[in-house]
mmCIF file of C-alpha atoms and ligand atoms in Angstrom:
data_model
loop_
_atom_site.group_PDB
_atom_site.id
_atom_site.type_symbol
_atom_site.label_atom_id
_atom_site.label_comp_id
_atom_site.label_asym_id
_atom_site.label_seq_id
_atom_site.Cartn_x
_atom_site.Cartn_y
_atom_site.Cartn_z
ATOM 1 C CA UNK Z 1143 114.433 -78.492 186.785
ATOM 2 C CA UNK Z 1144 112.285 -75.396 186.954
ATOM 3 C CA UNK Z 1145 113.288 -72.075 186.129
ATOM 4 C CA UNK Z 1146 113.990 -69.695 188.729
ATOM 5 C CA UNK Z 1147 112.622 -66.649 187.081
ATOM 6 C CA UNK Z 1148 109.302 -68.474 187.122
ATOM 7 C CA UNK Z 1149 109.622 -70.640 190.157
ATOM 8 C CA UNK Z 1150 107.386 -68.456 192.651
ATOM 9 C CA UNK Z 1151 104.732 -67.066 190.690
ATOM 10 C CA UNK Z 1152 101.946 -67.329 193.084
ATOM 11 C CA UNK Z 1153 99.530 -65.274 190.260
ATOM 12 C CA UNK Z 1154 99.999 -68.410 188.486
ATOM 13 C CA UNK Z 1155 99.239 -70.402 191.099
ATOM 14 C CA UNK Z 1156 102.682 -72.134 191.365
ATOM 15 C CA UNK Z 1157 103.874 -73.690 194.938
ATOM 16 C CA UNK Z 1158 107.630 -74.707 196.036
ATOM 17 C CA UNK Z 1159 106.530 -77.232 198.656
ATOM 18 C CA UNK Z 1160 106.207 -80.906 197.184
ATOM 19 C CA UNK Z 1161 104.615 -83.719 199.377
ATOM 20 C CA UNK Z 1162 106.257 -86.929 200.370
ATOM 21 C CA UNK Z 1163 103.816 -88.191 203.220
ATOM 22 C CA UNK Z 1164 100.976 -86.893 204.849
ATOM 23 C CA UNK Z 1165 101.394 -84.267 206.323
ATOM 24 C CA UNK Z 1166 105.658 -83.694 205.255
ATOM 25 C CA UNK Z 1167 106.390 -81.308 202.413
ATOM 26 C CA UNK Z 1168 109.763 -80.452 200.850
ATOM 27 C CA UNK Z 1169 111.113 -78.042 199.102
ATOM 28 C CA UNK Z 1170 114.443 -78.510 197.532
ATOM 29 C CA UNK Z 1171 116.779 -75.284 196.430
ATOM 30 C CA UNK Z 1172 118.780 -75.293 193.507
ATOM 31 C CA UNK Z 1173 121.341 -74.216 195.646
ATOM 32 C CA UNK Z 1174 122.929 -77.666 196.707
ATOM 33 C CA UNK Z 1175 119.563 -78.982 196.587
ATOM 34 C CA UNK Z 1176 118.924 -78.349 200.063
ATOM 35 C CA UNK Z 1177 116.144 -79.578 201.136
ATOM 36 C CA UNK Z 1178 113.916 -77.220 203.662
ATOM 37 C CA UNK Z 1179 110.774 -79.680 205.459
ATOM 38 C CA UNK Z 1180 107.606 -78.711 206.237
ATOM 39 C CA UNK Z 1181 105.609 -80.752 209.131
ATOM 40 C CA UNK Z 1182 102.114 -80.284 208.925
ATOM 41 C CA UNK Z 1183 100.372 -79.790 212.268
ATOM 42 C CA UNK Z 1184 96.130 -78.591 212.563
ATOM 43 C CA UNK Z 1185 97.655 -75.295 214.854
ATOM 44 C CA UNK Z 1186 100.706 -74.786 212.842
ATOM 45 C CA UNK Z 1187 104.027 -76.198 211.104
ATOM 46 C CA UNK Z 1188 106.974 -77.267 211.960
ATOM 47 C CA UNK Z 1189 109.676 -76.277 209.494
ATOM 48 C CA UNK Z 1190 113.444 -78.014 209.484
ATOM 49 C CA UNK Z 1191 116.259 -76.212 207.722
ATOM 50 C CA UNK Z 1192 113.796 -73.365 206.201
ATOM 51 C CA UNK Z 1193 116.263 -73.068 203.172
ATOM 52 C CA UNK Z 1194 118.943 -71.089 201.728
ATOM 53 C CA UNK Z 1195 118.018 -68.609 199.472
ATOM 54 C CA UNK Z 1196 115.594 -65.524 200.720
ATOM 55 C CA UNK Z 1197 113.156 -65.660 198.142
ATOM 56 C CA UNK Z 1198 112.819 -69.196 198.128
ATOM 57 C CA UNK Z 1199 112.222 -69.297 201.858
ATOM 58 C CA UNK Z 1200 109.981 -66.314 201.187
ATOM 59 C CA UNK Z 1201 107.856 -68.609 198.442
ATOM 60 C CA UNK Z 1202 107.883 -71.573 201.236
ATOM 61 C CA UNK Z 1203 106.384 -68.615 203.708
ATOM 62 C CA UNK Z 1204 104.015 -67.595 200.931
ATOM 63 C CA UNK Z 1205 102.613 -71.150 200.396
ATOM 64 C CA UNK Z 1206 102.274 -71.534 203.924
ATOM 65 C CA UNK Z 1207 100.215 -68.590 204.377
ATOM 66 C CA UNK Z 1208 98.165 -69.173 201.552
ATOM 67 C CA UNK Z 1209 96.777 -71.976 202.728
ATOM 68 C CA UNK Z 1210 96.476 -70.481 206.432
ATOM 69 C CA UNK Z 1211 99.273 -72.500 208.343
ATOM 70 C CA UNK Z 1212 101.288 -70.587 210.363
ATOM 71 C CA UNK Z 1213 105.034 -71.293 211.333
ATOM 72 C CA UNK Z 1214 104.874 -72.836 214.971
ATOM 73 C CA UNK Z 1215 108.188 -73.827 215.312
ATOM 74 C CA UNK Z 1216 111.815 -74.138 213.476
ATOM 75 C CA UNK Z 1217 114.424 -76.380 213.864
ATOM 76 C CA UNK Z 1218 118.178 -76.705 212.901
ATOM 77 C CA UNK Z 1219 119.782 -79.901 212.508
ATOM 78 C CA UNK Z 1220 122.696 -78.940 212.807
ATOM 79 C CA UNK Z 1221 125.223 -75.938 212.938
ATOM 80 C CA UNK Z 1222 126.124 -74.990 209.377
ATOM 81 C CA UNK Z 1223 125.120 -71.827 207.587
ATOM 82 C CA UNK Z 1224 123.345 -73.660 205.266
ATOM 83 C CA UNK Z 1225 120.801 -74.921 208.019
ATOM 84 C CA UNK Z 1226 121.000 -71.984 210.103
ATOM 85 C CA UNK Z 1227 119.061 -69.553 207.713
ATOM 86 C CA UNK Z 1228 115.478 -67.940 208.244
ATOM 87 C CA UNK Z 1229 113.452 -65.465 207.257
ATOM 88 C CA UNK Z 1230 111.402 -62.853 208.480
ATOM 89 C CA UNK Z 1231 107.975 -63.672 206.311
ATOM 90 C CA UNK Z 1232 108.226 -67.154 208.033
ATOM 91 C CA UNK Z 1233 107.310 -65.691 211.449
ATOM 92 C CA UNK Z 1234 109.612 -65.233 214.979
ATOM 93 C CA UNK Z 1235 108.321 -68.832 216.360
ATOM 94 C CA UNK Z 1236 110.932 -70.609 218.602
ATOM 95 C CA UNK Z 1237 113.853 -72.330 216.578
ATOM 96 C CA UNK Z 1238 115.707 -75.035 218.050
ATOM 97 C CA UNK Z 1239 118.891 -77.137 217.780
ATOM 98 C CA UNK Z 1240 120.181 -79.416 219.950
ATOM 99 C CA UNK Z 1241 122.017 -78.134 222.888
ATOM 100 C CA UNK Z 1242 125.519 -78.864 221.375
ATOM 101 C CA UNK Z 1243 123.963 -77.404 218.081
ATOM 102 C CA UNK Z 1244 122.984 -74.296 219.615
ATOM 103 C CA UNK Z 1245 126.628 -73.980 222.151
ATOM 104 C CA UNK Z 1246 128.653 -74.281 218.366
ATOM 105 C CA UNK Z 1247 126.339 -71.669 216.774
ATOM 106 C CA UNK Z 1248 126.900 -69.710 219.896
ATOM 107 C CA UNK Z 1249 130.703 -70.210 219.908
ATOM 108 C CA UNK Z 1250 131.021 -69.653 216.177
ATOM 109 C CA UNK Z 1251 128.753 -66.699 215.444
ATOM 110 C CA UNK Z 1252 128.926 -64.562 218.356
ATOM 111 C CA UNK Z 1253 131.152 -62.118 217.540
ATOM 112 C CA UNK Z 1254 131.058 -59.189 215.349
ATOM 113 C CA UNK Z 1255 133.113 -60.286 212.945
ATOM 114 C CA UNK Z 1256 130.496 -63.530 212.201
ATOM 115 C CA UNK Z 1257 128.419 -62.741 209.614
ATOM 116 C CA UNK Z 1258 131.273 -61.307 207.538
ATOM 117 C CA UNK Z 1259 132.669 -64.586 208.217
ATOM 118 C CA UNK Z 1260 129.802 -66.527 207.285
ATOM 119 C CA UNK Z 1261 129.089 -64.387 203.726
ATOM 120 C CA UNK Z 1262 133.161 -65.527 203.211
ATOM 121 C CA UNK Z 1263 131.935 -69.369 203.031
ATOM 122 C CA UNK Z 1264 129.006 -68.744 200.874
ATOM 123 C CA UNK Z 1265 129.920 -69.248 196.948
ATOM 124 C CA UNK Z 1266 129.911 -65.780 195.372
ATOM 125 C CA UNK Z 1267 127.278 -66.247 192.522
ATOM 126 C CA UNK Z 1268 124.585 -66.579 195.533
ATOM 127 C CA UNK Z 1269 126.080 -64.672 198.423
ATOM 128 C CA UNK Z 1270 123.947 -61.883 197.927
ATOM 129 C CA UNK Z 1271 121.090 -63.513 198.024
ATOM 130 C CA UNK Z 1272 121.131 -65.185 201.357
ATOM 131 C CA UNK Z 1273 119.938 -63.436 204.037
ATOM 132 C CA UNK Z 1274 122.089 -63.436 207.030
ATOM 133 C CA UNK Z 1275 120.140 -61.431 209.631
ATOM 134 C CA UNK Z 1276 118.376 -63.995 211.206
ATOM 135 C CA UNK Z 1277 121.219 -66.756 210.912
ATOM 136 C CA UNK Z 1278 121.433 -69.164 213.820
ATOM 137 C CA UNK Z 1279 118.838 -67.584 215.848
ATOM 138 C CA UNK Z 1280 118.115 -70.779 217.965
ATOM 139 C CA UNK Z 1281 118.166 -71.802 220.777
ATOM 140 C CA UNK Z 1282 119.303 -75.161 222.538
ATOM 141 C CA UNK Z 1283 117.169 -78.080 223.577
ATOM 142 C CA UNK Z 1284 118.058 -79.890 226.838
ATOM 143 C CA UNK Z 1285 121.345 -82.059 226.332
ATOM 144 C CA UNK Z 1286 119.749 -85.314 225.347
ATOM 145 C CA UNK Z 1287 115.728 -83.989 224.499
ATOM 146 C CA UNK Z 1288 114.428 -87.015 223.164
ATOM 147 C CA UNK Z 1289 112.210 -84.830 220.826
ATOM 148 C CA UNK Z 1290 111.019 -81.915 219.165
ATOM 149 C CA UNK Z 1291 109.159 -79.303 221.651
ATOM 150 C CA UNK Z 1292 105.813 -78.477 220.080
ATOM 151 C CA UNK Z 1293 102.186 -79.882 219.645
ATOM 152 C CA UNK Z 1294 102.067 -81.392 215.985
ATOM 153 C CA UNK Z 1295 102.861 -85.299 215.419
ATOM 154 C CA UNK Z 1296 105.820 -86.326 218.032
ATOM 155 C CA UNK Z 1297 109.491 -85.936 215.946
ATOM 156 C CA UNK Z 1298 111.980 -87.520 217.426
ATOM 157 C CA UNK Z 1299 115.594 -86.422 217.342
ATOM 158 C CA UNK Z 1300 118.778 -88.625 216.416
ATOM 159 C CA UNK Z 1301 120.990 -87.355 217.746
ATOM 160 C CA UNK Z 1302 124.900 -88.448 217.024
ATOM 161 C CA UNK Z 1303 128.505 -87.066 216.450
ATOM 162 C CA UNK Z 1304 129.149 -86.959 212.555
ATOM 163 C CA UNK Z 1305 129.511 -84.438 210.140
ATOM 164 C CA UNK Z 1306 128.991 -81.812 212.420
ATOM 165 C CA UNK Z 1307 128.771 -80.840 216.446
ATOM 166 C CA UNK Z 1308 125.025 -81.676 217.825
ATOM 167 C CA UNK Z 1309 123.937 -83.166 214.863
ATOM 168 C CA UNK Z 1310 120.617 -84.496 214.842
ATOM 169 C CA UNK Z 1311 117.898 -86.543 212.655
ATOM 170 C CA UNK Z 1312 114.589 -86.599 212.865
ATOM 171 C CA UNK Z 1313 112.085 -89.039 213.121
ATOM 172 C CA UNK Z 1314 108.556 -88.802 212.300
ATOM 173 C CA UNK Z 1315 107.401 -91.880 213.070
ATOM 174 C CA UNK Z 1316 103.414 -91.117 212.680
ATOM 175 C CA UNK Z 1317 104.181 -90.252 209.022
ATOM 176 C CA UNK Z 1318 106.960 -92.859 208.460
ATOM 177 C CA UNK Z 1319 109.673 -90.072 207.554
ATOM 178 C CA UNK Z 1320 113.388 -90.057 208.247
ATOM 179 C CA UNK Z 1321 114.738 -86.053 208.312
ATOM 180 C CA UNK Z 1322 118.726 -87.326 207.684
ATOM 181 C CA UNK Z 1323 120.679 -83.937 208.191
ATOM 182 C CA UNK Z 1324 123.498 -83.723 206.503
ATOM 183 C CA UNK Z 1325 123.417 -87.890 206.250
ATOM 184 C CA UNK Z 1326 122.638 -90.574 203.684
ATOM 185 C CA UNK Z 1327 123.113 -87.955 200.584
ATOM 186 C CA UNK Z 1328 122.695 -89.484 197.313
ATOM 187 C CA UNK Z 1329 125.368 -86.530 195.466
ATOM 188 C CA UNK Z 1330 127.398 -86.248 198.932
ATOM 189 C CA UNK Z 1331 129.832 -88.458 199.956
ATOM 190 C CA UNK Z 1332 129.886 -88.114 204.132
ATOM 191 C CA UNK Z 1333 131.443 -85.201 205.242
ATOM 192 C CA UNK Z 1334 133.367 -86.065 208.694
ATOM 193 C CA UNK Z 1335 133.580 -83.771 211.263
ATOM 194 C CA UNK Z 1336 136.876 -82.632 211.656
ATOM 195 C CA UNK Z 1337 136.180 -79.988 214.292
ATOM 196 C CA UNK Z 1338 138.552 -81.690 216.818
ATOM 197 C CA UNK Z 1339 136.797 -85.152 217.097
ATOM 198 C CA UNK Z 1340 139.682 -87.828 217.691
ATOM 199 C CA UNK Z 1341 137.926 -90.405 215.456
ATOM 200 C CA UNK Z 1342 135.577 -89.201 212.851
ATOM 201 C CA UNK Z 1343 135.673 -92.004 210.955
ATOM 202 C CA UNK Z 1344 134.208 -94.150 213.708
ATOM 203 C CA UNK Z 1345 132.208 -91.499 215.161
ATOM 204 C CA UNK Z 1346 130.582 -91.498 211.572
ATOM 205 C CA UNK Z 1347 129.888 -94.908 211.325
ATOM 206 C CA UNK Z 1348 128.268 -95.195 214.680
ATOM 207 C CA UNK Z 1349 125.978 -92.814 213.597
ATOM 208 C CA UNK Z 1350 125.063 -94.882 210.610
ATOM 209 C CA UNK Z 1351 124.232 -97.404 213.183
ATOM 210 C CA UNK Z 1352 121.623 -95.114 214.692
ATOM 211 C CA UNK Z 1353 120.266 -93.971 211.560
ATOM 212 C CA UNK Z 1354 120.194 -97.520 210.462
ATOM 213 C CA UNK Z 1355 117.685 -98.492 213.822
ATOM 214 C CA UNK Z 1356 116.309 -95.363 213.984
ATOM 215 C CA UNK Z 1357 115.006 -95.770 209.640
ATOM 216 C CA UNK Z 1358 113.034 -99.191 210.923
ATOM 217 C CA UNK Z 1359 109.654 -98.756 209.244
ATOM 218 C CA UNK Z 1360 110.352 -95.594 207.528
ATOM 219 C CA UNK Z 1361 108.732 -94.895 204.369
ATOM 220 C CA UNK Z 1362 110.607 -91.888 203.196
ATOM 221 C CA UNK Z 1363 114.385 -90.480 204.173
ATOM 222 C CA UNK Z 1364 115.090 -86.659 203.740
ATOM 223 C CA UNK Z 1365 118.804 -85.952 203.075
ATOM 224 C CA UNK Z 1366 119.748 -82.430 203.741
ATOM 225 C CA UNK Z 1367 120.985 -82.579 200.368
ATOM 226 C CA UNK Z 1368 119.850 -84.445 197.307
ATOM 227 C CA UNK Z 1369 116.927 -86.540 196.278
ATOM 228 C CA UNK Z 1370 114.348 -88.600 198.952
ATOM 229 C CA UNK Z 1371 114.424 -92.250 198.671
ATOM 230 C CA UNK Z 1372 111.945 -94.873 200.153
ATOM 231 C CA UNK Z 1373 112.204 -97.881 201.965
ATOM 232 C CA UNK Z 1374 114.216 -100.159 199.102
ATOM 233 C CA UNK Z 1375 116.793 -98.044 198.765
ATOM 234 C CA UNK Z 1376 117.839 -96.749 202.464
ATOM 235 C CA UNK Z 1377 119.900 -99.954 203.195
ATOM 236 C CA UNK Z 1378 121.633 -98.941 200.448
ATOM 237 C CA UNK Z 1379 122.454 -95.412 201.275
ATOM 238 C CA UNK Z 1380 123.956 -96.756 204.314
ATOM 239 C CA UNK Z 1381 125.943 -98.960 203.119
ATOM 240 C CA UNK Z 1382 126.900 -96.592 200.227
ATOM 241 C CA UNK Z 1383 128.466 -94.212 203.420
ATOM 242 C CA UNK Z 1384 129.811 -97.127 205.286
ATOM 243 C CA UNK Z 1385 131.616 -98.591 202.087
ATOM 244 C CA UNK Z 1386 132.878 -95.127 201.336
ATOM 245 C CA UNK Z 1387 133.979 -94.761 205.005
ATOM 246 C CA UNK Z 1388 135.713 -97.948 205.293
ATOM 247 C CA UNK Z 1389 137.640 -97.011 201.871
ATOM 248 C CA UNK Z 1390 138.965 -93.894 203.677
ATOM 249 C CA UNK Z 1391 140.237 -95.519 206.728
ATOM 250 C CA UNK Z 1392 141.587 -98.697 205.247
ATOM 251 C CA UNK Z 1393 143.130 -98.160 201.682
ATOM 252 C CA UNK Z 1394 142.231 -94.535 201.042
ATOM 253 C CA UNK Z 1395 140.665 -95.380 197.517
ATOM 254 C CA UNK Z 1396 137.059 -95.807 198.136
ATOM 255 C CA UNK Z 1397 135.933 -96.205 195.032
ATOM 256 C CA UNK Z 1398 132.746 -93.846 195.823
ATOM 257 C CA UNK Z 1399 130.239 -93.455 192.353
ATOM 258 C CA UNK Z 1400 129.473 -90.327 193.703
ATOM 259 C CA UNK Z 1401 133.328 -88.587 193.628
ATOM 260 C CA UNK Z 1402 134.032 -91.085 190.708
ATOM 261 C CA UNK Z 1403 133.705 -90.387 186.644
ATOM 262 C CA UNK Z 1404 129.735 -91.103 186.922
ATOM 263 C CA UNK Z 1405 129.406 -88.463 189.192
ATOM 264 C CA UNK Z 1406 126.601 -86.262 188.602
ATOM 265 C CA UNK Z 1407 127.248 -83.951 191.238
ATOM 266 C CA UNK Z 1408 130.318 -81.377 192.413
ATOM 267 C CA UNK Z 1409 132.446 -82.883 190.239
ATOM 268 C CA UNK Z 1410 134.601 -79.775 190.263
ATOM 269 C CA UNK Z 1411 134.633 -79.486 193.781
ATOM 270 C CA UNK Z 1412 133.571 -82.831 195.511
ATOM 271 C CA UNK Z 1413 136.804 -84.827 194.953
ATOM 272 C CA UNK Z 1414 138.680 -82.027 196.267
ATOM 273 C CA UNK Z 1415 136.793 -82.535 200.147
ATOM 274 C CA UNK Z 1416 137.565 -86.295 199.600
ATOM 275 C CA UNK Z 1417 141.080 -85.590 199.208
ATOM 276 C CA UNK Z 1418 140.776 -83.081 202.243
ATOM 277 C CA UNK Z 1419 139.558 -86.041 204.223
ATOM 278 C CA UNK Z 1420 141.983 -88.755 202.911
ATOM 279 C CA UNK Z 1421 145.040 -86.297 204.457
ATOM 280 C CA UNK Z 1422 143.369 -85.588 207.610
ATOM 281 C CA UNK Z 1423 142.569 -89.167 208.240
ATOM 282 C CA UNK Z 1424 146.118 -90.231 207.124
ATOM 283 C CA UNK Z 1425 147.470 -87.448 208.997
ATOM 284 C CA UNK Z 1426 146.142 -89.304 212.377
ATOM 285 C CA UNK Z 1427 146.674 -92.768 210.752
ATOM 286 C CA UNK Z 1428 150.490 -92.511 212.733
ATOM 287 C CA UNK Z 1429 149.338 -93.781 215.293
ATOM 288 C CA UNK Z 1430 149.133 -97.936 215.272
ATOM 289 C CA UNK Z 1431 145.569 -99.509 214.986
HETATM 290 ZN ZN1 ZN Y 503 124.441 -78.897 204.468
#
């Protein structure tokens, strides 16, 4: 991995952004490698999830400029402070979510008290160096908007109840890319959404269904976190989450390589969400069936 002392040193002629299909750029934080996506459009960009950090999002907005494109839109896929985030060098375009997206951010972050909130959930050793001003600054698509409002290469949103209210994919079917969310992680096992849904579990594996249709004839899937895969290895993702998701439901040992003693990833921390989920699941497992 690079160094961040040296990651942004436009004098040296450095970029963050990384292609992955015409057109699509990533760049990846070191902060839970998030992954902030750049869609390349003649009269501007479309960037998804700008990113976490502010001078990482400042280096995206640097490359961007450097090479004349101009922000023409944002989007949010869906309503977590690590996907709500901007910043100011990237421009005041519109930034969208879907409608449910946007009602949560408005529900959740309206009051005074928010931010404060917000800083509470972000690990200390970064907090100060994530700007909150311009957190969840979007606003909501028509319920059901089959796609992404703006004049670059049609992107179509998923969108599904898992991991979070309103979340949504993306699909860029012109450049064969698959924008997951917070879905089809290599280093995360799913996260349900336990914000009141009465069946997570199966709410998450319907959405795996979608994402499953929806990834025909993609060349390249985006997680919101972790490392792109192509084509051979999608049907494997998704099955990775629906293993992993049957596991929790039915015996409550999935067995997941990515919480197990080969994990890479959170080990510290990631088997302690599992176990989060196994009690909430087993806590609603009362009733029969
Ligand atoms: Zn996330």
């Amino acid at each position: 991995m690079r160094v961040y002392q040296d990651e942004c040193n436009h004098e040296r002629g450095d970029t963050v952004l990384r292609q992955i299909a015409e057109g699509v750029l990533i760049h990846q934080s070191e902060f839970m490698q998030t992954n902030a996506v750049v869609v390349q459009d003649r009269a501007g960009v479309l960037v998804i999830d700008a990113g976490v950090r502010g001078d990482e999002m400042a280096c995206l907005a640097n490359d961007l400029s450097e090479s004349g494109q101009t922000v023409a839109a944002g989007f949010s896929t869906h309503p977590h402070w690590d996907h709500l985030l901007w910043h100011a060098s990237l421009g005041a375009p519109p930034r969208y979510g879907t409608a449910r997206c946007a009602a949560t951010v408005r529900e959740r972050l309206s009051d005074a008290g928010a931010r404060a909130r917000v800083a509470g959930l972000i690990p200390p050793d970064i907090v100060e160096q994530v700007p909150l001003d311009l957190l969840g600054l979007i606003a909501g698509l028509p319920a059901e908007a089959a796609r992404i409002p703006w004049d670059g290469p049609e992107v179509r949103i998923i969108e599904h109840q898992a991991h979070a209210p309103g979340h949504a994919a993306l699909v860029i079917e012109e450049r064969g890319v698959l924008v997951a969310g917070d879905m089809l992680s290599d280093i995360l096992i799913p996260f349900l959404d336990l914000s009141g849904a009465a069946d997570p579990i199966e709410d998450h594996l319907a959405a795996l269904r979608l994402l499953e249709d929806a990834a025909d004839g993609v060349n390249v899937v985006v997680p919101g976190h972790g490392s792109i895969c192509g084509p051979d290895q999608i049907h494997a993702r998704i099955e990775r989450d629906r293993a992993y998701l049957h596991g929790l439901r039915d015996s409550g040992v999935p067995g997941d390589p990515r919480i197990g003693p080969s994990a890479t990833f959170g080990r510290d921390w990631l088997p302690g969400v599992h176990e989060r989920q196994l009690q909430h699941v087993s806590g609603r497992s009362e009733t029969p069936g």
